[in-house]
Amino acid sequence: MLTHAEKDDATLARLAKSGELRAFDELARRYQSPLIRFIHRRVRGSDAEDVAQETFVKAYRSLHQYRPGRAFKSWLFAIAYHEMIDRHRRRDLKYEPADEFIIRDDPSSEADRADRKTSLWSIAKRVLNDEQFTAVWLFYAEQLPAGEVATIMGRSWVSVKVLLHRARGVLARHLKEASFLDPSSASSQGSAVAKVSQR
Amino acid sequence: MSHKHDEFDGFRREADTLREPFSPSLHARVMRRVKDEPIAPIEPVLAPASWRRPVLAGFAVAVVLTTATAVWWKSTLPVTTPGGSPAQFVNVTGWIGEAITPLREKLDEPLPAMAYLDQDAASFGQFVVRQLDPWPAPAAPPVSPPRQ
């Protein structure tokens, strides 16, 4: 007999749908960290927890709409994404300014802080628009296929591909400029800058 | 994943360092709220993916019933065509002909200027010239006295 921790998402969702709270407990446990990480890229700390909480509650209420064929993570992220958009429209949320892009472990030294400011995702946050950043995050950080990204963002597959293509172009240009202005930073930014600047 | 660009591996690696710690307090809040929520609605009898079949079947039945009713109704119409042929089939062409007859008659009426088109070229030319530069009618030639 499998424990809840060993069961897959679809099974847990089905059990939760039938009223088994422990199954939903396991799902919430499983996806809390990735969800908060996704929300934190757009929303400040305490607001992010509020959004996450509301997302899980909405997911529980809407479990009857969840289709087992679909990835639970994408379904959950789609709820979170729309919750953030709704709150933004109601002006309940303050978007995180690009310069204050938060990396959870606080930099201890000036050198660390400088590294943080030139981190790839900080640059991405600064140079990409909101939709491009979200698409790039879901694609690279969450490693979701373009189809899933499209479902989360409520767009077509083609438009997500276009969004990603344009975002890559903007990123490549900025990363190239950054490494041109400060060649020593290229090594600290990992292979992405180095490879892009070689092109 | 192999389908993603290698140039952006750095993004993936950096994202891996941005892990969020599990928050027991958030989890407790979520579960407390969920416990108060009503149990998710009972799944509908028809699964979302299987709605098409009954809808299509219903549509097909509706089409068959409508066609049968229309054929039966047509068969009950009296025969009114002068030629004696069955009038069950509506003479759509005739209706259209009747509808456009006044229009055709109107189009067949000659316009004033067009009336000259029916005459020879010379008279049409005269008409045009007169329209452009009308001149007074030529005086009648003097009548010479009869020779004696």
mmCIF file of C-alpha atoms in Angstrom:
data_model
loop_
_atom_site.group_PDB
_atom_site.id
_atom_site.type_symbol
_atom_site.label_atom_id
_atom_site.label_comp_id
_atom_site.label_asym_id
_atom_site.label_seq_id
_atom_site.Cartn_x
_atom_site.Cartn_y
_atom_site.Cartn_z
ATOM 1 C CA MET A 1 0.000 0.000 0.000
ATOM 2 C CA LEU A 2 1.449 3.313 -1.123
ATOM 3 C CA THR A 3 1.644 6.204 1.288
ATOM 4 C CA HIS A 4 0.343 9.571 0.172
ATOM 5 C CA ALA A 5 3.887 10.793 -0.346
ATOM 6 C CA GLU A 6 4.453 8.034 -2.887
ATOM 7 C CA LYS A 7 1.289 8.629 -4.856
ATOM 8 C CA ASP A 8 1.251 10.680 -8.017
ATOM 9 C CA ASP A 9 -0.499 14.020 -8.340
ATOM 10 C CA ALA A 10 -3.492 12.717 -10.283
ATOM 11 C CA THR A 11 -4.228 10.065 -7.668
ATOM 12 C CA LEU A 12 -3.882 12.558 -4.837
ATOM 13 C CA ALA A 13 -6.131 15.024 -6.645
ATOM 14 C CA ARG A 14 -8.756 12.322 -7.163
ATOM 15 C CA LEU A 15 -8.620 11.383 -3.479
ATOM 16 C CA ALA A 16 -8.782 15.031 -2.441
ATOM 17 C CA LYS A 17 -11.758 15.486 -4.751
ATOM 18 C CA SER A 18 -13.546 12.715 -2.950
ATOM 19 C CA GLY A 19 -13.014 14.580 0.313
ATOM 20 C CA GLU A 20 -9.799 13.074 1.648
ATOM 21 C CA LEU A 21 -8.090 16.052 3.213
ATOM 22 C CA ARG A 22 -4.784 14.263 3.748
ATOM 23 C CA ALA A 23 -4.372 13.864 0.011
ATOM 24 C CA PHE A 24 -4.710 17.598 -0.468
ATOM 25 C CA ASP A 25 -2.332 18.122 2.453
ATOM 26 C CA GLU A 26 0.291 16.149 0.550
ATOM 27 C CA LEU A 27 -0.310 18.126 -2.651
ATOM 28 C CA ALA A 28 -0.010 21.431 -0.804
ATOM 29 C CA ARG A 29 3.178 20.217 0.864
ATOM 30 C CA ARG A 30 4.589 19.069 -2.459
ATOM 31 C CA TYR A 31 3.979 22.301 -4.361
ATOM 32 C CA GLN A 32 4.302 25.004 -1.734
ATOM 33 C CA SER A 33 7.967 25.766 -2.403
ATOM 34 C CA PRO A 34 7.818 25.934 -6.211
ATOM 35 C CA LEU A 35 4.636 27.965 -6.014
ATOM 36 C CA ILE A 36 6.099 30.493 -3.577
ATOM 37 C CA ARG A 37 9.240 30.676 -5.690
ATOM 38 C CA PHE A 38 7.129 31.458 -8.771
ATOM 39 C CA ILE A 39 5.012 34.046 -6.950
ATOM 40 C CA HIS A 40 8.040 35.665 -5.335
ATOM 41 C CA ARG A 41 9.411 36.543 -8.730
ATOM 42 C CA ARG A 42 6.501 38.960 -9.174
ATOM 43 C CA VAL A 43 5.254 39.818 -5.727
ATOM 44 C CA ARG A 44 6.697 41.027 -2.439
ATOM 45 C CA GLY A 45 7.139 38.726 0.548
ATOM 46 C CA SER A 46 3.959 38.926 2.632
ATOM 47 C CA ASP A 47 1.768 39.451 -0.420
ATOM 48 C CA ALA A 48 3.343 36.391 -1.973
ATOM 49 C CA GLU A 49 2.248 34.217 0.947
ATOM 50 C CA ASP A 50 -1.273 35.636 0.691
ATOM 51 C CA VAL A 51 -1.378 34.806 -3.003
ATOM 52 C CA ALA A 52 -0.069 31.309 -2.348
ATOM 53 C CA GLN A 53 -2.649 30.709 0.364
ATOM 54 C CA GLU A 54 -5.475 31.928 -1.848
ATOM 55 C CA THR A 55 -4.176 29.804 -4.698
ATOM 56 C CA PHE A 56 -4.302 26.623 -2.625
ATOM 57 C CA VAL A 57 -7.780 27.408 -1.325
ATOM 58 C CA LYS A 58 -9.052 28.150 -4.826
ATOM 59 C CA ALA A 59 -7.436 24.968 -6.074
ATOM 60 C CA TYR A 60 -9.221 22.979 -3.386
ATOM 61 C CA ARG A 61 -12.548 24.595 -4.237
ATOM 62 C CA SER A 62 -12.000 23.912 -7.940
ATOM 63 C CA LEU A 63 -10.738 20.359 -7.644
ATOM 64 C CA HIS A 64 -13.834 19.148 -9.477
ATOM 65 C CA GLN A 65 -12.582 21.064 -12.524
ATOM 66 C CA TYR A 66 -9.162 19.463 -12.466
ATOM 67 C CA ARG A 67 -8.644 16.896 -15.200
ATOM 68 C CA PRO A 68 -6.250 14.099 -14.248
ATOM 69 C CA GLY A 69 -4.642 14.192 -17.706
ATOM 70 C CA ARG A 70 -3.264 17.621 -17.004
ATOM 71 C CA ALA A 71 -0.163 18.333 -14.924
ATOM 72 C CA PHE A 72 -1.271 19.390 -11.442
ATOM 73 C CA LYS A 73 1.647 21.782 -11.150
ATOM 74 C CA SER A 74 0.624 23.674 -14.297
ATOM 75 C CA TRP A 75 -2.971 23.788 -13.135
ATOM 76 C CA LEU A 76 -1.896 25.198 -9.778
ATOM 77 C CA PHE A 77 0.431 27.725 -11.385
ATOM 78 C CA ALA A 78 -2.333 28.859 -13.712
ATOM 79 C CA ILE A 79 -4.545 29.592 -10.698
ATOM 80 C CA ALA A 80 -1.691 31.502 -9.057
ATOM 81 C CA TYR A 81 -0.939 33.443 -12.231
ATOM 82 C CA HIS A 82 -4.545 34.549 -12.612
ATOM 83 C CA GLU A 83 -4.802 35.346 -8.923
ATOM 84 C CA MET A 84 -1.798 37.667 -9.280
ATOM 85 C CA ILE A 85 -3.312 39.334 -12.339
ATOM 86 C CA ASP A 86 -6.659 39.776 -10.561
ATOM 87 C CA ARG A 87 -5.001 41.311 -7.521
ATOM 88 C CA HIS A 88 -2.872 43.534 -9.686
ATOM 89 C CA ARG A 89 -6.016 44.781 -11.462
ATOM 90 C CA ARG A 90 -7.616 45.474 -8.105
ATOM 91 C CA ARG A 91 -4.342 47.196 -7.144
ATOM 92 C CA ASP A 92 -3.986 44.904 -4.154
ATOM 93 C CA LEU A 93 -0.466 43.976 -5.188
ATOM 94 C CA LYS A 94 2.704 45.922 -5.504
ATOM 95 C CA TYR A 95 5.008 44.566 -8.144
ATOM 96 C CA GLU A 96 8.541 44.041 -7.106
ATOM 97 C CA PRO A 97 10.814 46.642 -8.683
ATOM 98 C CA ALA A 98 13.560 45.192 -10.808
ATOM 99 C CA ASP A 99 16.376 46.617 -8.711
ATOM 100 C CA GLU A 100 15.056 44.928 -5.608
ATOM 101 C CA PHE A 101 14.915 41.471 -7.081
ATOM 102 C CA ILE A 102 15.055 39.258 -4.044
ATOM 103 C CA ILE A 103 17.243 36.278 -3.718
ATOM 104 C CA ARG A 104 16.269 34.568 -0.557
ATOM 105 C CA ASP A 105 19.588 34.213 1.199
ATOM 106 C CA ASP A 106 20.726 37.744 1.876
ATOM 107 C CA PRO A 107 24.134 38.726 0.543
ATOM 108 C CA SER A 108 26.591 39.113 3.336
ATOM 109 C CA SER A 109 29.279 41.144 1.650
ATOM 110 C CA GLU A 110 29.562 43.913 -0.906
ATOM 111 C CA ALA A 111 30.968 41.484 -3.451
ATOM 112 C CA ASP A 112 27.995 39.189 -2.930
ATOM 113 C CA ARG A 113 25.641 42.112 -3.318
ATOM 114 C CA ALA A 114 27.328 43.100 -6.576
ATOM 115 C CA ASP A 115 26.955 39.534 -7.794
ATOM 116 C CA ARG A 116 23.269 39.607 -6.907
ATOM 117 C CA LYS A 117 22.751 42.750 -8.961
ATOM 118 C CA THR A 118 24.337 41.122 -11.981
ATOM 119 C CA SER A 119 22.601 37.781 -11.508
ATOM 120 C CA LEU A 120 20.920 36.526 -14.633
ATOM 121 C CA TRP A 121 17.415 36.647 -13.253
ATOM 122 C CA SER A 122 17.957 40.189 -11.965
ATOM 123 C CA ILE A 123 18.949 41.223 -15.450
ATOM 124 C CA ALA A 124 15.995 39.349 -16.877
ATOM 125 C CA LYS A 125 13.653 41.066 -14.450
ATOM 126 C CA ARG A 126 15.076 44.437 -15.396
ATOM 127 C CA VAL A 127 15.038 44.123 -19.171
ATOM 128 C CA LEU A 128 12.009 41.941 -19.873
ATOM 129 C CA ASN A 129 8.417 42.965 -19.607
ATOM 130 C CA ASP A 130 6.181 41.145 -17.175
ATOM 131 C CA GLU A 131 4.796 38.576 -19.603
ATOM 132 C CA GLN A 132 8.172 37.829 -21.137
ATOM 133 C CA PHE A 133 9.689 37.358 -17.697
ATOM 134 C CA THR A 134 6.909 35.011 -16.628
ATOM 135 C CA ALA A 135 7.259 32.946 -19.794
ATOM 136 C CA VAL A 136 11.035 32.734 -19.426
ATOM 137 C CA TRP A 137 10.725 31.815 -15.755
ATOM 138 C CA LEU A 138 8.207 29.059 -16.369
ATOM 139 C CA PHE A 139 10.207 27.708 -19.299
ATOM 140 C CA TYR A 140 13.704 27.780 -17.822
ATOM 141 C CA ALA A 141 13.313 27.837 -14.073
ATOM 142 C CA GLU A 142 10.264 25.575 -13.778
ATOM 143 C CA GLN A 143 11.296 23.641 -16.896
ATOM 144 C CA LEU A 144 7.779 23.460 -18.230
ATOM 145 C CA PRO A 145 7.216 22.841 -21.942
ATOM 146 C CA ALA A 146 5.912 25.732 -24.036
ATOM 147 C CA GLY A 147 2.459 24.131 -24.201
ATOM 148 C CA GLU A 148 2.154 24.137 -20.420
ATOM 149 C CA VAL A 149 3.437 27.717 -20.245
ATOM 150 C CA ALA A 150 0.765 28.661 -22.767
ATOM 151 C CA THR A 151 -1.937 27.000 -20.661
ATOM 152 C CA ILE A 152 -0.787 28.769 -17.514
ATOM 153 C CA MET A 153 -0.639 32.163 -19.177
ATOM 154 C CA GLY A 154 -3.870 31.658 -21.104
ATOM 155 C CA ARG A 155 -2.129 32.140 -24.439
ATOM 156 C CA SER A 156 -1.655 30.065 -27.545
ATOM 157 C CA TRP A 157 1.388 27.875 -27.985
ATOM 158 C CA VAL A 158 2.549 30.008 -30.895
ATOM 159 C CA SER A 159 2.305 33.258 -28.966
ATOM 160 C CA VAL A 160 4.348 31.771 -26.129
ATOM 161 C CA LYS A 161 6.997 30.660 -28.601
ATOM 162 C CA VAL A 162 7.069 34.198 -30.003
ATOM 163 C CA LEU A 163 7.218 35.627 -26.476
ATOM 164 C CA LEU A 164 10.160 33.378 -25.623
ATOM 165 C CA HIS A 165 11.930 34.128 -28.875
ATOM 166 C CA ARG A 166 11.691 37.879 -28.306
ATOM 167 C CA ALA A 167 12.695 37.525 -24.665
ATOM 168 C CA ARG A 168 15.772 35.526 -25.660
ATOM 169 C CA GLY A 169 16.698 38.221 -28.160
ATOM 170 C CA VAL A 170 16.391 40.980 -25.578
ATOM 171 C CA LEU A 171 18.320 38.960 -23.002
ATOM 172 C CA ALA A 172 21.085 38.082 -25.416
ATOM 173 C CA ARG A 173 21.503 41.735 -26.368
ATOM 174 C CA HIS A 174 21.622 42.935 -22.777
ATOM 175 C CA LEU A 175 23.882 40.180 -21.590
ATOM 176 C CA LYS A 176 26.235 40.881 -24.445
ATOM 177 C CA GLU A 177 26.288 44.574 -23.575
ATOM 178 C CA ALA A 178 26.844 43.793 -19.895
ATOM 179 C CA SER A 179 29.789 41.552 -20.617
ATOM 180 C CA PHE A 180 31.171 44.126 -23.063
ATOM 181 C CA LEU A 181 31.063 46.860 -20.454
ATOM 182 C CA ASP A 182 32.439 44.686 -17.701
ATOM 183 C CA PRO A 183 34.195 41.615 -19.101
ATOM 184 C CA SER A 184 35.056 40.339 -15.626
ATOM 185 C CA SER A 185 31.382 39.948 -14.827
ATOM 186 C CA ALA A 186 30.964 37.398 -17.583
ATOM 187 C CA SER A 187 32.568 34.660 -15.555
ATOM 188 C CA SER A 188 30.363 35.350 -12.553
ATOM 189 C CA GLN A 189 27.247 35.167 -14.683
ATOM 190 C CA GLY A 190 27.890 31.644 -15.723
ATOM 191 C CA SER A 191 27.977 30.139 -19.154
ATOM 192 C CA ALA A 192 24.951 32.045 -20.417
ATOM 193 C CA VAL A 193 26.718 35.385 -20.693
ATOM 194 C CA ALA A 194 29.902 33.866 -21.951
ATOM 195 C CA LYS A 195 28.195 31.869 -24.652
ATOM 196 C CA VAL A 196 25.926 34.677 -25.720
ATOM 197 C CA SER A 197 28.770 37.178 -25.902
ATOM 198 C CA GLN A 198 30.727 34.839 -28.146
ATOM 199 C CA ARG A 199 27.996 34.896 -30.786
ATOM 200 C CA MET B 1 15.808 19.153 -21.244
ATOM 201 C CA SER B 2 17.294 18.861 -24.652
ATOM 202 C CA HIS B 3 14.741 21.127 -26.359
ATOM 203 C CA LYS B 4 15.917 24.177 -24.473
ATOM 204 C CA HIS B 5 18.690 26.463 -25.604
ATOM 205 C CA ASP B 6 22.092 25.725 -24.158
ATOM 206 C CA GLU B 7 22.902 29.424 -24.058
ATOM 207 C CA PHE B 8 20.368 29.787 -21.288
ATOM 208 C CA ASP B 9 21.613 26.979 -19.081
ATOM 209 C CA GLY B 10 22.838 29.654 -16.699
ATOM 210 C CA PHE B 11 19.268 30.727 -16.064
ATOM 211 C CA ARG B 12 18.285 27.204 -15.175
ATOM 212 C CA ARG B 13 21.247 26.722 -12.872
ATOM 213 C CA GLU B 14 20.708 30.034 -11.162
ATOM 214 C CA ALA B 15 17.013 29.271 -10.677
ATOM 215 C CA ASP B 16 18.016 26.082 -8.887
ATOM 216 C CA THR B 17 19.777 28.189 -6.283
ATOM 217 C CA LEU B 18 16.615 30.186 -5.617
ATOM 218 C CA ARG B 19 14.815 27.492 -3.692
ATOM 219 C CA GLU B 20 12.173 28.605 -1.245
ATOM 220 C CA PRO B 21 12.139 27.013 2.201
ATOM 221 C CA PHE B 22 8.977 25.166 3.172
ATOM 222 C CA SER B 23 6.803 27.363 5.367
ATOM 223 C CA PRO B 24 4.947 25.323 8.025
ATOM 224 C CA SER B 25 2.913 28.359 9.057
ATOM 225 C CA LEU B 26 1.663 28.928 5.531
ATOM 226 C CA HIS B 27 0.847 25.247 5.181
ATOM 227 C CA ALA B 28 -1.065 25.312 8.465
ATOM 228 C CA ARG B 29 -3.021 28.367 7.350
ATOM 229 C CA VAL B 30 -3.918 26.729 4.075
ATOM 230 C CA MET B 31 -5.071 23.513 5.695
ATOM 231 C CA ARG B 32 -7.053 25.394 8.329
ATOM 232 C CA ARG B 33 -8.914 27.301 5.634
ATOM 233 C CA VAL B 34 -9.409 24.255 3.468
ATOM 234 C CA LYS B 35 -10.846 22.332 6.406
ATOM 235 C CA ASP B 36 -13.560 24.967 6.708
ATOM 236 C CA GLU B 37 -14.296 24.874 3.017
ATOM 237 C CA PRO B 38 -17.124 22.667 1.797
ATOM 238 C CA ILE B 39 -16.009 19.457 0.193
ATOM 239 C CA ALA B 40 -15.461 19.944 -3.516
ATOM 240 C CA PRO B 41 -18.665 19.515 -5.513
ATOM 241 C CA ILE B 42 -19.566 16.030 -6.598
ATOM 242 C CA GLU B 43 -18.226 15.234 -10.000
ATOM 243 C CA PRO B 44 -20.915 15.678 -12.641
ATOM 244 C CA VAL B 45 -22.439 12.540 -14.137
ATOM 245 C CA LEU B 46 -20.879 13.339 -17.474
ATOM 246 C CA ALA B 47 -17.143 13.728 -17.317
ATOM 247 C CA PRO B 48 -15.937 16.965 -18.943
ATOM 248 C CA ALA B 49 -14.191 15.080 -21.715
ATOM 249 C CA SER B 50 -17.271 13.026 -22.677
ATOM 250 C CA TRP B 51 -19.771 15.811 -23.256
ATOM 251 C CA ARG B 52 -19.318 15.794 -27.004
ATOM 252 C CA ARG B 53 -20.907 12.434 -27.671
ATOM 253 C CA PRO B 54 -24.333 13.129 -26.131
ATOM 254 C CA VAL B 55 -24.396 16.618 -27.603
ATOM 255 C CA LEU B 56 -23.627 15.320 -31.098
ATOM 256 C CA ALA B 57 -26.190 12.532 -30.710
ATOM 257 C CA GLY B 58 -28.823 15.059 -29.648
ATOM 258 C CA PHE B 59 -27.959 17.288 -32.584
ATOM 259 C CA ALA B 60 -28.276 14.362 -35.020
ATOM 260 C CA VAL B 61 -31.687 13.386 -33.588
ATOM 261 C CA ALA B 62 -32.850 16.995 -33.871
ATOM 262 C CA VAL B 63 -31.778 17.168 -37.534
ATOM 263 C CA VAL B 64 -33.571 13.918 -38.405
ATOM 264 C CA LEU B 65 -36.785 14.978 -36.635
ATOM 265 C CA THR B 66 -36.768 18.402 -38.268
ATOM 266 C CA THR B 67 -36.256 16.933 -41.739
ATOM 267 C CA ALA B 68 -39.014 14.351 -41.268
ATOM 268 C CA THR B 69 -41.434 17.010 -40.018
ATOM 269 C CA ALA B 70 -40.626 19.289 -42.943
ATOM 270 C CA VAL B 71 -41.195 16.516 -45.508
ATOM 271 C CA TRP B 72 -44.506 15.541 -43.888
ATOM 272 C CA TRP B 73 -45.675 19.156 -43.771
ATOM 273 C CA LYS B 74 -44.805 19.743 -47.415
ATOM 274 C CA SER B 75 -46.724 16.652 -48.422
ATOM 275 C CA THR B 76 -49.894 18.065 -46.839
ATOM 276 C CA LEU B 77 -49.868 21.278 -48.928
ATOM 277 C CA PRO B 78 -52.607 21.508 -51.597
ATOM 278 C CA VAL B 79 -51.701 21.406 -55.258
ATOM 279 C CA THR B 80 -52.047 24.939 -56.605
ATOM 280 C CA THR B 81 -49.810 24.982 -59.629
ATOM 281 C CA PRO B 82 -51.820 25.696 -62.822
ATOM 282 C CA GLY B 83 -49.939 23.097 -64.777
ATOM 283 C CA GLY B 84 -51.053 20.447 -62.381
ATOM 284 C CA SER B 85 -47.623 19.567 -61.185
ATOM 285 C CA PRO B 86 -47.312 19.085 -57.501
ATOM 286 C CA ALA B 87 -46.845 22.315 -55.593
ATOM 287 C CA GLN B 88 -45.045 20.703 -52.697
ATOM 288 C CA PHE B 89 -41.819 22.135 -53.961
ATOM 289 C CA VAL B 90 -41.855 25.846 -53.672
ATOM 290 C CA ASN B 91 -41.173 27.739 -56.877
ATOM 291 C CA VAL B 92 -38.395 29.849 -55.564
ATOM 292 C CA THR B 93 -37.325 30.951 -59.040
ATOM 293 C CA GLY B 94 -40.811 32.228 -59.725
ATOM 294 C CA TRP B 95 -40.841 34.223 -56.517
ATOM 295 C CA ILE B 96 -37.527 35.798 -57.352
ATOM 296 C CA GLY B 97 -38.770 36.577 -60.906
ATOM 297 C CA GLU B 98 -41.869 38.281 -59.557
ATOM 298 C CA ALA B 99 -39.834 40.243 -57.083
ATOM 299 C CA ILE B 100 -37.457 41.654 -59.657
ATOM 300 C CA THR B 101 -39.953 42.309 -62.472
ATOM 301 C CA PRO B 102 -40.682 45.930 -61.409
ATOM 302 C CA LEU B 103 -36.988 46.556 -61.213
ATOM 303 C CA ARG B 104 -36.430 45.162 -64.692
ATOM 304 C CA GLU B 105 -39.251 47.275 -66.083
ATOM 305 C CA LYS B 106 -37.731 50.326 -64.508
ATOM 306 C CA LEU B 107 -34.372 49.520 -66.056
ATOM 307 C CA ASP B 108 -35.960 48.971 -69.465
ATOM 308 C CA GLU B 109 -37.395 52.514 -69.571
ATOM 309 C CA PRO B 110 -35.143 54.615 -71.868
ATOM 310 C CA LEU B 111 -33.525 57.628 -70.349
ATOM 311 C CA PRO B 112 -34.181 60.904 -72.240
ATOM 312 C CA ALA B 113 -30.694 61.160 -73.645
ATOM 313 C CA MET B 114 -30.586 57.491 -74.440
ATOM 314 C CA ALA B 115 -33.558 57.869 -76.759
ATOM 315 C CA TYR B 116 -31.200 59.296 -79.374
ATOM 316 C CA LEU B 117 -29.153 56.185 -79.298
ATOM 317 C CA ASP B 118 -31.888 54.509 -81.226
ATOM 318 C CA GLN B 119 -31.547 57.043 -84.036
ATOM 319 C CA ASP B 120 -28.768 57.402 -86.533
ATOM 320 C CA ALA B 121 -25.395 58.807 -85.667
ATOM 321 C CA ALA B 122 -25.993 62.142 -87.297
ATOM 322 C CA SER B 123 -29.052 62.981 -85.261
ATOM 323 C CA PHE B 124 -27.265 61.864 -82.111
ATOM 324 C CA GLY B 125 -24.363 64.139 -82.990
ATOM 325 C CA GLN B 126 -26.751 67.015 -83.511
ATOM 326 C CA PHE B 127 -28.264 66.334 -80.145
ATOM 327 C CA VAL B 128 -24.887 66.457 -78.464
ATOM 328 C CA VAL B 129 -23.837 69.640 -80.231
ATOM 329 C CA ARG B 130 -27.093 71.324 -79.384
ATOM 330 C CA GLN B 131 -26.680 70.379 -75.797
ATOM 331 C CA LEU B 132 -23.189 71.847 -75.705
ATOM 332 C CA ASP B 133 -23.792 74.971 -77.781
ATOM 333 C CA PRO B 134 -27.390 75.615 -78.640
ATOM 334 C CA TRP B 135 -27.883 77.948 -81.564
ATOM 335 C CA PRO B 136 -31.020 79.691 -82.744
ATOM 336 C CA ALA B 137 -33.071 77.927 -85.250
ATOM 337 C CA PRO B 138 -32.078 78.971 -88.815
ATOM 338 C CA ALA B 139 -34.304 81.524 -90.390
ATOM 339 C CA ALA B 140 -36.535 80.349 -93.137
ATOM 340 C CA PRO B 141 -35.110 81.029 -96.620
ATOM 341 C CA PRO B 142 -36.559 84.098 -98.340
ATOM 342 C CA VAL B 143 -39.314 83.259 -100.615
ATOM 343 C CA SER B 144 -38.478 84.519 -104.071
ATOM 344 C CA PRO B 145 -41.332 85.992 -106.110
ATOM 345 C CA PRO B 146 -42.518 83.745 -108.746
ATOM 346 C CA ARG B 147 -41.023 84.427 -112.066
ATOM 347 C CA GLN B 148 -43.220 85.842 -114.575
#
